[in-house]
XYZ file of C-alpha atoms in Angstrom:
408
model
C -4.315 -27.315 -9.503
C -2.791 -26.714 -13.117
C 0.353 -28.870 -13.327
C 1.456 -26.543 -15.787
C 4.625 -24.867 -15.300
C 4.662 -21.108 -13.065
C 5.189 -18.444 -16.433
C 8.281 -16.437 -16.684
C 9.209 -14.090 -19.664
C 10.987 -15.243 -22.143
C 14.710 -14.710 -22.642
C 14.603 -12.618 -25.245
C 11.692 -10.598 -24.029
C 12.428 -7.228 -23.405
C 13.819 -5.833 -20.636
C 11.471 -4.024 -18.059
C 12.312 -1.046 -16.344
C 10.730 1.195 -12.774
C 12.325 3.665 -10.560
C 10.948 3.980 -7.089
C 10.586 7.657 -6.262
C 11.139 8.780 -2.636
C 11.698 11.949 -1.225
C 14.304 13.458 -2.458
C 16.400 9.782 -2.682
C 16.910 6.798 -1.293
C 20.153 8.070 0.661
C 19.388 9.885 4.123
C 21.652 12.627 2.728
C 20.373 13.142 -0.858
C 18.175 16.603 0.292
C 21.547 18.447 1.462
C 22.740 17.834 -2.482
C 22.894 21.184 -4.038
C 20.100 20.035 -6.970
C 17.993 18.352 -4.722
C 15.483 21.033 -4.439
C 13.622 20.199 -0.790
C 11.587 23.005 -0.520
C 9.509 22.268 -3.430
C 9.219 19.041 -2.165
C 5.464 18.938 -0.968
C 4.650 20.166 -4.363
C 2.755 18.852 -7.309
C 5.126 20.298 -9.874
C 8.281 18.365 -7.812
C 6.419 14.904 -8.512
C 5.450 16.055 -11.819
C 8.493 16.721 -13.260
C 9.994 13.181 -11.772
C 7.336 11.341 -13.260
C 7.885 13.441 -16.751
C 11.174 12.778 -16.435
C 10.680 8.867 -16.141
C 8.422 8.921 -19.183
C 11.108 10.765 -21.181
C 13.073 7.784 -20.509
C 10.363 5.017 -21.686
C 10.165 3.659 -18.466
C 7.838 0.919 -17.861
C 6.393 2.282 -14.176
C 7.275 4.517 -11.313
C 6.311 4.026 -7.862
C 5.714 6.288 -5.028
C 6.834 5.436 -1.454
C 4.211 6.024 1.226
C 3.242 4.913 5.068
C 1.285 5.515 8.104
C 4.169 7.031 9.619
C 6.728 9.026 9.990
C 9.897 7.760 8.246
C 12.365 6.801 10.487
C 15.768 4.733 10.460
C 14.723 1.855 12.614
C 12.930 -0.643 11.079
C 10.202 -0.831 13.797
C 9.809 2.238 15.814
C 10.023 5.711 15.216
C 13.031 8.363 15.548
C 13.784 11.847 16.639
C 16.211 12.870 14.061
C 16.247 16.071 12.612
C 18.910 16.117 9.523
C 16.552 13.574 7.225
C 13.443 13.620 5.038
C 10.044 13.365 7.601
C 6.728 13.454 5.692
C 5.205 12.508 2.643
C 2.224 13.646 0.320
C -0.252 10.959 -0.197
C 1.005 8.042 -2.515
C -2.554 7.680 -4.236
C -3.424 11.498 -4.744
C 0.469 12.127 -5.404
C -0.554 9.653 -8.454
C -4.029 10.823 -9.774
C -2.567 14.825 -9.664
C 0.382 13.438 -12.132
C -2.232 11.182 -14.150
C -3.296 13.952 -16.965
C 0.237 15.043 -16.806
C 1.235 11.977 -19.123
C 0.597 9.369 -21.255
C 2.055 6.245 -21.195
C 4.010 5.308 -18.068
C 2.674 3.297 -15.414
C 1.567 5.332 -12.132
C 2.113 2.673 -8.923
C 1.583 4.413 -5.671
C 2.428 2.422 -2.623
C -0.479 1.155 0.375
C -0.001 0.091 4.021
C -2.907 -2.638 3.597
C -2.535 -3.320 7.479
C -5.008 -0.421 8.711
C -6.741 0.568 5.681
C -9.924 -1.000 3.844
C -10.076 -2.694 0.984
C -13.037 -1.142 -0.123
C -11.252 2.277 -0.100
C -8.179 1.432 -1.655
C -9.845 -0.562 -4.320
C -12.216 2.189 -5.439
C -8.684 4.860 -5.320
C -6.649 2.578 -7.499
C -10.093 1.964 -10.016
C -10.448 5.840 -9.896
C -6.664 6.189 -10.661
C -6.869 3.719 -13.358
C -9.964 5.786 -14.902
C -7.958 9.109 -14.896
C -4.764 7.654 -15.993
C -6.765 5.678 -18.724
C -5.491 2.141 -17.673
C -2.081 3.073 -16.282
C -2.766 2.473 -12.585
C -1.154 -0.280 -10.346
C -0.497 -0.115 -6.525
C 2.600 -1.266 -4.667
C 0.722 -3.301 -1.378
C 2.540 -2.975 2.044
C 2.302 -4.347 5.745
C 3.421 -2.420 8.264
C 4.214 -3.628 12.209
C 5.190 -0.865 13.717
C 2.895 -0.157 16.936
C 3.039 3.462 16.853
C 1.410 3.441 13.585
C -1.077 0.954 14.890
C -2.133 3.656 17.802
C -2.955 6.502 14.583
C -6.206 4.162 14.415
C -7.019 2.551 17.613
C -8.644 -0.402 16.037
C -6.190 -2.855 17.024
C -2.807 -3.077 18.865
C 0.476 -4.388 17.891
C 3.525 -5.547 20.303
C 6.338 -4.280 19.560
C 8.805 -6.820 18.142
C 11.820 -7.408 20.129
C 13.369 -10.078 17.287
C 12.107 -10.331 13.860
C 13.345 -13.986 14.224
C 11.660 -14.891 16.823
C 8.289 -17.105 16.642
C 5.949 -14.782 18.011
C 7.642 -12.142 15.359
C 7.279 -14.158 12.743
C 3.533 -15.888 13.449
C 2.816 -11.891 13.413
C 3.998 -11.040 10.109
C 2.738 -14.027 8.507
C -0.421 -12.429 10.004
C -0.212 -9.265 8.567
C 0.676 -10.908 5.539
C -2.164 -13.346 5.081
C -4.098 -10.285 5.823
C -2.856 -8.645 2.978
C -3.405 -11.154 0.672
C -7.205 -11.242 1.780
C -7.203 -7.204 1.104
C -5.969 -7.912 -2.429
C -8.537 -10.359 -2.984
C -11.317 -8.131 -2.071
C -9.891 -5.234 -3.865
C -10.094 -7.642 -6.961
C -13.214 -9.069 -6.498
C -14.137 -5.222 -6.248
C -13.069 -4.257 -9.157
C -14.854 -6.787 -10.976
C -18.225 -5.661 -9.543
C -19.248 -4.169 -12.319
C -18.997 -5.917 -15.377
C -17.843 -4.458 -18.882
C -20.263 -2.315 -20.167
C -22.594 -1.777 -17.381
C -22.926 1.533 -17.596
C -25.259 2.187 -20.152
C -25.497 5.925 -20.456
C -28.706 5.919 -22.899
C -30.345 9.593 -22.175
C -33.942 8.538 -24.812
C -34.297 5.458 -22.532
C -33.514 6.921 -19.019
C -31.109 3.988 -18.561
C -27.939 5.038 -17.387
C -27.048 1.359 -15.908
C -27.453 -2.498 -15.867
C -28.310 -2.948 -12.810
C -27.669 -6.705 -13.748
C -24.297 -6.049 -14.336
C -23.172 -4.706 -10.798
C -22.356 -8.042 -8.924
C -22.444 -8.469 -4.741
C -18.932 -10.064 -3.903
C -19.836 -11.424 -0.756
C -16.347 -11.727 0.682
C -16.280 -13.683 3.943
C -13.054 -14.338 5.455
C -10.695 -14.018 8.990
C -10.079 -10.432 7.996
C -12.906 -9.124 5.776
C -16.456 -9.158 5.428
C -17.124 -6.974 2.232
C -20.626 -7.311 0.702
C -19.852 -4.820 -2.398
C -20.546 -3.693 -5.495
C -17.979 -1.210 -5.477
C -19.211 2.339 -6.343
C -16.401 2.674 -9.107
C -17.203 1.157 -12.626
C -14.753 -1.319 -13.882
C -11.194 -0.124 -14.448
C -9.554 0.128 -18.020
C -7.069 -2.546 -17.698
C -9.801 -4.711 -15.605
C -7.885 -5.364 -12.592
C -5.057 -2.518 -12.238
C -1.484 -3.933 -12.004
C -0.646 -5.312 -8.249
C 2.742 -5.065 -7.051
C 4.941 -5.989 -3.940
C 8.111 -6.513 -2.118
C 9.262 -9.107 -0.564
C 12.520 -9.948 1.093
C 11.755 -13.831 2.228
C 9.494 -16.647 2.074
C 6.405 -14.791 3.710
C 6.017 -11.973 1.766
C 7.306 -14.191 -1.606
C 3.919 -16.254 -1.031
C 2.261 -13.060 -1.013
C 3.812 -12.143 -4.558
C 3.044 -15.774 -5.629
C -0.730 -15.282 -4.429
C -1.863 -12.060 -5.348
C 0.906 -9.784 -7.042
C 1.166 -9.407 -11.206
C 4.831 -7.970 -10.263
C 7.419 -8.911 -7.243
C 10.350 -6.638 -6.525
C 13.076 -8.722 -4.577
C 16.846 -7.191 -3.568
C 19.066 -10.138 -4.746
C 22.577 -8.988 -4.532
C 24.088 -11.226 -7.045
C 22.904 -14.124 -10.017
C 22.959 -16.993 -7.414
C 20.495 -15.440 -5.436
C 18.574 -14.068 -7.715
C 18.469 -17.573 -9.146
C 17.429 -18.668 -5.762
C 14.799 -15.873 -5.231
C 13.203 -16.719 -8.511
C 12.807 -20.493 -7.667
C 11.515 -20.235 -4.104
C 8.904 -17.438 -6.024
C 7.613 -20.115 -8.945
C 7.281 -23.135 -6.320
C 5.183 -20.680 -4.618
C 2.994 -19.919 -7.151
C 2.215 -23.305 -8.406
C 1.310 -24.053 -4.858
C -1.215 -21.288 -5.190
C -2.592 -22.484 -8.088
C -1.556 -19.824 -10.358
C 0.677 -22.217 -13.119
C 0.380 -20.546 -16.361
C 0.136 -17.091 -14.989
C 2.863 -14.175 -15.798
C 4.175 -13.336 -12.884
C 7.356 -10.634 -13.086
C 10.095 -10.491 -10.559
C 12.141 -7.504 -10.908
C 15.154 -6.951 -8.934
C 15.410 -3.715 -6.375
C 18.656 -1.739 -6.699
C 19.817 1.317 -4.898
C 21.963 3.123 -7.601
C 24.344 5.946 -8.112
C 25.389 6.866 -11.447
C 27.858 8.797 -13.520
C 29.639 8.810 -16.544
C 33.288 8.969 -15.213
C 34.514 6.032 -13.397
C 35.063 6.299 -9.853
C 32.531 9.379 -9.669
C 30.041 7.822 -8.175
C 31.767 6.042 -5.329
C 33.152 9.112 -4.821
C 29.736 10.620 -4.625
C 28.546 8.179 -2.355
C 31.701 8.819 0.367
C 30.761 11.935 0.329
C 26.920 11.266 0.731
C 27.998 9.187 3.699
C 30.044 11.592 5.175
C 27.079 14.131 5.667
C 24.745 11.498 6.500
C 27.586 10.147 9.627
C 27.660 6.681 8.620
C 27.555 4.643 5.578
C 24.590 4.105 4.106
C 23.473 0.339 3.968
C 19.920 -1.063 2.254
C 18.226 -3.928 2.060
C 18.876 -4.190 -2.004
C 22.186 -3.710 -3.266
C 24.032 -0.252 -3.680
C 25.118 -0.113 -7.174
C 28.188 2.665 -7.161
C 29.301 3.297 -11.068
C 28.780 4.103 -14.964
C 26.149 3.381 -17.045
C 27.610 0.471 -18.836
C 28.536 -1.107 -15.708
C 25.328 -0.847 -14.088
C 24.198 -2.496 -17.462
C 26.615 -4.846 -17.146
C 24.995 -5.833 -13.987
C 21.501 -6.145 -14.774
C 22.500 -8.320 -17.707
C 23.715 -10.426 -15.064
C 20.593 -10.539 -13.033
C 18.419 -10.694 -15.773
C 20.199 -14.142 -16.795
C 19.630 -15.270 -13.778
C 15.729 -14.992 -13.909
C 14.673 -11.717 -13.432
C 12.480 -10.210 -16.001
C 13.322 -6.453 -15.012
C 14.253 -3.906 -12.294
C 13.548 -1.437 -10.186
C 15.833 0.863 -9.637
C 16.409 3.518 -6.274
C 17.994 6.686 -6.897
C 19.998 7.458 -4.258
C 20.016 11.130 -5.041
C 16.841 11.563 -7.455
C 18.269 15.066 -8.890
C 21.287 13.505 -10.234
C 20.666 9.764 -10.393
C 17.243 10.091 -11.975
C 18.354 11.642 -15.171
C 21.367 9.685 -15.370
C 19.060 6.702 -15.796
C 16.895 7.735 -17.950
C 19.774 9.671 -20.151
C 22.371 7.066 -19.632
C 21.406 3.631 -18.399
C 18.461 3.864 -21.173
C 20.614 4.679 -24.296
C 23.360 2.177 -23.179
C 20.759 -0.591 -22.855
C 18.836 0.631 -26.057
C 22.463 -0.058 -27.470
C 22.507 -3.639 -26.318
C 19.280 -4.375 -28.043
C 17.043 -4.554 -24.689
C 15.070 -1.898 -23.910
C 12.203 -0.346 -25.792
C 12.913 2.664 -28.316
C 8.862 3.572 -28.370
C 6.255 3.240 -26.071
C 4.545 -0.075 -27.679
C 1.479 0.126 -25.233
C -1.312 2.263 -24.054
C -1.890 0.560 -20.795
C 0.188 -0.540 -18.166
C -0.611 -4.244 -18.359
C 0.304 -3.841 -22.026
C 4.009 -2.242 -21.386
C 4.138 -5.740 -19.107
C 2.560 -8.322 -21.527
C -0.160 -9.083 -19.148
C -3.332 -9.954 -20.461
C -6.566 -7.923 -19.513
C -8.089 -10.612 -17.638
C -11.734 -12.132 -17.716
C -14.217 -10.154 -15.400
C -15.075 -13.259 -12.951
C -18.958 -12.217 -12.513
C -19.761 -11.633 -16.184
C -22.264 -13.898 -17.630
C -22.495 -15.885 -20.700
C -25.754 -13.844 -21.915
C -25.335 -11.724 -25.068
C-alpha cells in the first residue's frame, strides 16, 4: 500500500458543480407548482430541456434519480399515497435519448446495483459513454427494500425493523460489499477491450484484434463474470463512477470504487469530519494518490428577494401537509447566500456540490442564472467549458487500460 497521502483538489481549484434531477423536484409538492409542467413529465423533451438547461449554466454533471420501485416516503417499504410523484423513465435510456442533444455536460444516470448485473450495466454506461462521446458516468445504488427484492425472485430480503440494529447493519454492509464487487466487474469490463482493438481495415477483412479483447475472469462472493464485454472500450476509458453515502459503510464504498462521493454535511465541522473519515478510507483501500471528489448534497430553494424562498418553501409545505425534511440540508435563500454557504463547505474540504432543486421549474434556472453568475463573480466557477469529456471537466486522468500489453 502507497503511503502516499489520499488526493484532494487543490484550494484554489475550481469549484465543481451537479444538480440531481428528479421528477419534477426534490419537494413532495413541487408538481402542484404552477410551472412545474407534470404532464410532460414522461417525455423526452421534459428531460431534454433540464439537461439543456444545466449545460447553459456550465455545469459540470447532472444526474438522474432512478429505482426498482415505486417512490415512496418511507425509507424501506412502499406507500399508497396519491398526491406525489410515482414513476420514473429509465435513468440509463433517460441519458442516451439526451446524449446527441448536447455537448459538454456530464450525463450520470443513477443504478440499483443490488438486482441488476454487472455485465448489463457496464455495457449501458460504455454504450452511453460512446453516444455521449466520453461524457458518461453512473451514480451506483443499493437498495433493501423487500418489495423490490420480490420484482426478481432471485433472492429475498427481511424487512428491516431498525437500521441500527446488527442484523440491519451486517445486511447493508452486504449489499454494499456487493456493490463494490459490481463496480469492479463493470471496470474490469470496460477494459476488455483494449485501445484500438477494433481495427476496421475493409482490404484486409480485419475488422478486430482478437488479441486485444481480454477474458476478466472475475471470481468473487457475488460474481462470476468470464467477459469480454461486447462493447468496445469507452472514450474516457472507464466512465466516471459516482455514489452517495451517508456513513461509514457506504463512505468505504466511495473510498473503494467511486471517482466522485456526494455526502449531506450540514455544516463545515462535518463536512470536515465527512472528508476525513472518506481519505482514511481510501488509503486503507490502497488508493493514496488517487483524485477522489467529495461533493456536498444540498436541497435548495432559490430567489433573488430575501425571504422569498422561505416563503416558498411554507407554502410548499403547506400543500405537501407537513414540512419537508431530507437527509442533506435544505438551503432556503438568495443566490449570494447560498454562495456564501458553499464557500463555507468548500473550505472545509469539499471540492464541489450537488445541488437538489426542490422545485426544478423555478429552482433549476435560478441556479444556473443566479448561483452561476454570482459564483463566476467570486472567481470560482468556470466561464467556458474547458473540457470535452467528463473526466476532463473533473481533472481526472484517463486511466491505463489494465489488460493492455507492452507490445507495439
Amino acid at each position: 500500500m502507497s503511503s502516499a497521502a489520499p488526493a484532494s483538489p487543490a484550494p484554489s481549484a475550481p469549484l465543481h458543480l451537479a444538480v440531481a434531477l428528479d421528477g419534477t423536484g426534490w419537494h413532495p409538492a413541487s408538481w402542484r407548482e404552477p410551472d412545474a409542467r407534470p404532464r410532460t413529465l414522461f417525455t423526452a423533451r421534459y428531460w431534454a430541456e433540464l439537461v439543456t438547461e444545466a449545460e447553459q449554466g456550465l455545469l459540470d454533471l447532472v444526474t438522474i434519480e432512478d429505482g426498482l420501485g415505486l417512490q415512496s416516503g418511507h425509507f424501506l417499504e412502499p406507500d399508497d399515497r396519491t398526491d406525489q410523484v410515482r414513476g420514473r423513465l429509465d435513468a440509463v435510456l433517460t441519458a442516451a435519448r439526451v446524449a446527441p442533444l448536447t455537448r459538454h455536460i456530464g450525463l450520470v444516470p443513477t443504478a440499483v446495483v443490488t438486482h441488476t448485473e454487472p455485465f448489463h450495466l457496464s455495457k449501458a454506461i460504455a454504450t452511453l459513454d460512446h453516444v455521449s462521446s466520453g461524457r458518461a458516468g453512473v451514480r451506483v445504488q443499493i437498495t433493501a427494500r423487500p418489495n423490490e427484492a420480490a420484482h426478481f425472485g432471485r433472492r429475498t430480503i427481511d424487512p428491516i425493523e431498525a437500521y441500527d440494529s446488527p442484523a440491519a447493519q451486517e445486511l447493508v454492509t452486504d449489499l454494499f460489499d456487493e456493490a463494490a464487487d459490481h463496480v469492479e466487474v463493470a471496470r474490469r469490463l470496460w477494459d476488455s477491450w483494449e485501445d484500438g482493438a477494433e481495427i476496421r481495415d475493409a482490404a484486409t477483412g480485419r475488422f478486430v484484434d482478437r488479441d486485444r479483447l481480454h477474458r476478466i475472469d472475475f471470481e468473487g462472493r457475488h460474481f462470476s463474470v468470464r467477459g469480454p464485454s461486447i462493447t468496445p472500450r469507452p472514450p474516457q476509458g472507464q466512465p466516471v463512477v459516482t455514489a452517495l453515502g451517508h456513513q461509514t459503510v457506504p463512505y468505504r464504498l466511495i473510498a473503494r470504487q467511486a471517482d466522485v462521493g456526494y455526502v449531506t454535511a450540514h455544516d463545515a465541522d462535518g463536512a470536515r469530519a465527512i472528508v476525513a473519515e472518506i481519505r482514511a478510507e481510501q488509503e486503507a483501500a490502497g488508493r493514496s494518490g488517487e483524485l477522489l471528489h467529495v461533493f456536498g448534497d444540498i436541497v435548495v430553494l432559490l430567489d433573488e428577494r430575501p425571504g422569498a424562498a422561505r416563503d416558498r418553501l411554507a407554502r410548499l409545505d403547506e400543500a405537501a401537509g407537513s414540512a419537508y425534511t431530507s437527509d442533506a440540508p435544505v438551503f432556503a435563500g438568495t443566490p449570494g447566500e447560498l454562495a456564501d454557504f458553499l464557500g463555507a463547505l468548500r473550505a472545509a474540504g469539499l471540492s464541489g456540490f450537488r445541488l437538489r432543486p426542490a422545485v426544478l421549474a423555478h429552482d433549476l434556472p435560478a441556479i444556473t442564472r443566479g448561483l452561476v453568475p454570482e459564483l463566476q463573480r467570486r472567481g470560482v466557477f468556470r466561464r467556458a467549458y474547458e473540457a470535452g469529456t467528463l473526466r476532463g471537466l473533473l481533472g481526472l486522468d484517463r486511466p491505463a487500460n489494465r489488460y493492455a500489453t507492452t507490445a507495439a
